[in-house]
XYZ file of C-alpha atoms in Angstrom:
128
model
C 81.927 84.091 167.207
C 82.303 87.291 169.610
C 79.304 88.589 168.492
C 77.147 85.354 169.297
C 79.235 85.272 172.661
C 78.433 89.187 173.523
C 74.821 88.805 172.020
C 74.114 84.931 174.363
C 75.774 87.059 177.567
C 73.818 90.073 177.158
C 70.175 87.782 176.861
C 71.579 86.250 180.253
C 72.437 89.397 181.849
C 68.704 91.022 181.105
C 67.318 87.488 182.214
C 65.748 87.408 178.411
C 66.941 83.623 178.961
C 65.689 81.339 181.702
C 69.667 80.926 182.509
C 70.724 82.930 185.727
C 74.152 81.840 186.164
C 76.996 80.204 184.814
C 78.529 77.531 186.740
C 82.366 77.130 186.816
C 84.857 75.541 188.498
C 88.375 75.455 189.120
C 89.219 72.863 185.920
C 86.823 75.784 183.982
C 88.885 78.623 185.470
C 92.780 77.191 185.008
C 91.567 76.154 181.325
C 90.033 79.765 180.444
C 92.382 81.928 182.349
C 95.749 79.574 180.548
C 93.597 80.159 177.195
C 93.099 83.985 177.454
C 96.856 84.298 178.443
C 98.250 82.827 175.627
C 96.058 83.156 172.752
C 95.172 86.640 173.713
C 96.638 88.483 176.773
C 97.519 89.039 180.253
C 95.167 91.644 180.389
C 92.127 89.128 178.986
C 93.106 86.428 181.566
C 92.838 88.913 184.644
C 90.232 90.729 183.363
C 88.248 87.445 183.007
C 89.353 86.233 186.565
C 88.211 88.979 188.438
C 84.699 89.085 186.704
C 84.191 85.622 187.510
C 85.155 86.329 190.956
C 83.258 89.408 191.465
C 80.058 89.136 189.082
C 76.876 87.610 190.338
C 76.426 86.349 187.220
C 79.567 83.368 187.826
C 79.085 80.907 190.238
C 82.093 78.560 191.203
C 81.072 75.019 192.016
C 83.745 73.500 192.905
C 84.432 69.726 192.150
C 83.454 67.280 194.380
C 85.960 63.457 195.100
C 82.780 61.720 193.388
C 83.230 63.888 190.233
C 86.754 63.454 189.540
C 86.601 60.480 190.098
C 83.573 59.933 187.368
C 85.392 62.291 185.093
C 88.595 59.748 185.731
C 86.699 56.776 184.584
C 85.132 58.357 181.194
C 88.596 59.747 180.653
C 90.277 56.745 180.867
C 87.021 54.480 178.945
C 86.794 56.999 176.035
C 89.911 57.136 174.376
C 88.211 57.768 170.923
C 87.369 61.013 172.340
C 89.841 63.805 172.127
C 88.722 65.633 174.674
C 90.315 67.767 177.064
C 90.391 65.755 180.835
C 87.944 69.748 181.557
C 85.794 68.123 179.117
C 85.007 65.499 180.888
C 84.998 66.737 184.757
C 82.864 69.553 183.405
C 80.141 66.307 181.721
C 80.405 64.545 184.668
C 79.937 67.467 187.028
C 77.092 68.637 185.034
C 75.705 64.586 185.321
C 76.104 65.012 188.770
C 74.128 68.316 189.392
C 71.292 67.525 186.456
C 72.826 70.561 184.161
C 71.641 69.869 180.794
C 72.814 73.097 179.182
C 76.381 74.373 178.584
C 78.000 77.674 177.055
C 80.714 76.645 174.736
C 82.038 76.116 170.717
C 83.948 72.943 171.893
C 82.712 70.269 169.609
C 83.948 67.763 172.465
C 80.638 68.032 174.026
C 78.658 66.511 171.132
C 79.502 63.571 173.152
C 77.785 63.916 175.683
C 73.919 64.349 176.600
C 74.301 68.124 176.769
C 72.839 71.105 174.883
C 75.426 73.729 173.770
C 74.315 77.532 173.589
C 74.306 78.787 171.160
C 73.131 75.780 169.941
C 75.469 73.483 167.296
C 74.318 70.817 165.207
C 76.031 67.715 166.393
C 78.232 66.085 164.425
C 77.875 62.382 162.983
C 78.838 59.352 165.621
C 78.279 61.441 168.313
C 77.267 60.094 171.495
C 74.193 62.314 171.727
């Protein structure tokens, strides 16, 4: 999927999407950056930290008491859900700040009320 994921960066980049920015925060960093270093390097995992601290295009949000604690809850109330505890500070933070689009292949998010770019077709018994 590097393709879609150059192709869906480049249409934010040249603002040929009405997306300006991609939100992180610091459970979105320690995943990715932990991710990039195993599965694919050193190099990837720096080279991804420093864009998303230097490019206008990232902006950290960092997570507030009211979202942990929210992300907690589901957590610990969902335990059909193999999700990642990211997963779920990520929903709730996205709740909390009325973000109803997210950039990502995890299928975890066909849970919740969220639209994934690119775009995937939930999957049956999702909470969607």
């Amino acid at each position: 999927m590097h393709s879609v994921s150059r192709a869906l960066m480049e249409y934010i980049r040249t603002n040929e999407l009405p997306y300006r920015r991609l939100l992180v925060n610091e459970h979105i960093i320690d995943e990715t950056a932990t991710r990039l270093k195993k599965q694919a390097s050193m190099r990837n995992a720096a080279k991804f930290l420093m864009t998303a601290s230097e490019s206008d295009l990232y902006q950290m949000v960092t997570v507030s008491e009211s979202v942990f604690e929210n992300a907690r809850t589901m957590f610990l109330d969902w335990t059909d859900l193999d999700a990642s505890f990211t997963d779920f500070v990520v929903a709730a933070q996205m709740t909390e700040m009325e973000v109803e689009h997210i950039a990502t292949y995890d299928r975890h998010y066909d849970a919740f009320n969220v639209t994934t770019l690119p775009y995937m077709k939930p999957r049956e018994g999702s909470r969607r």
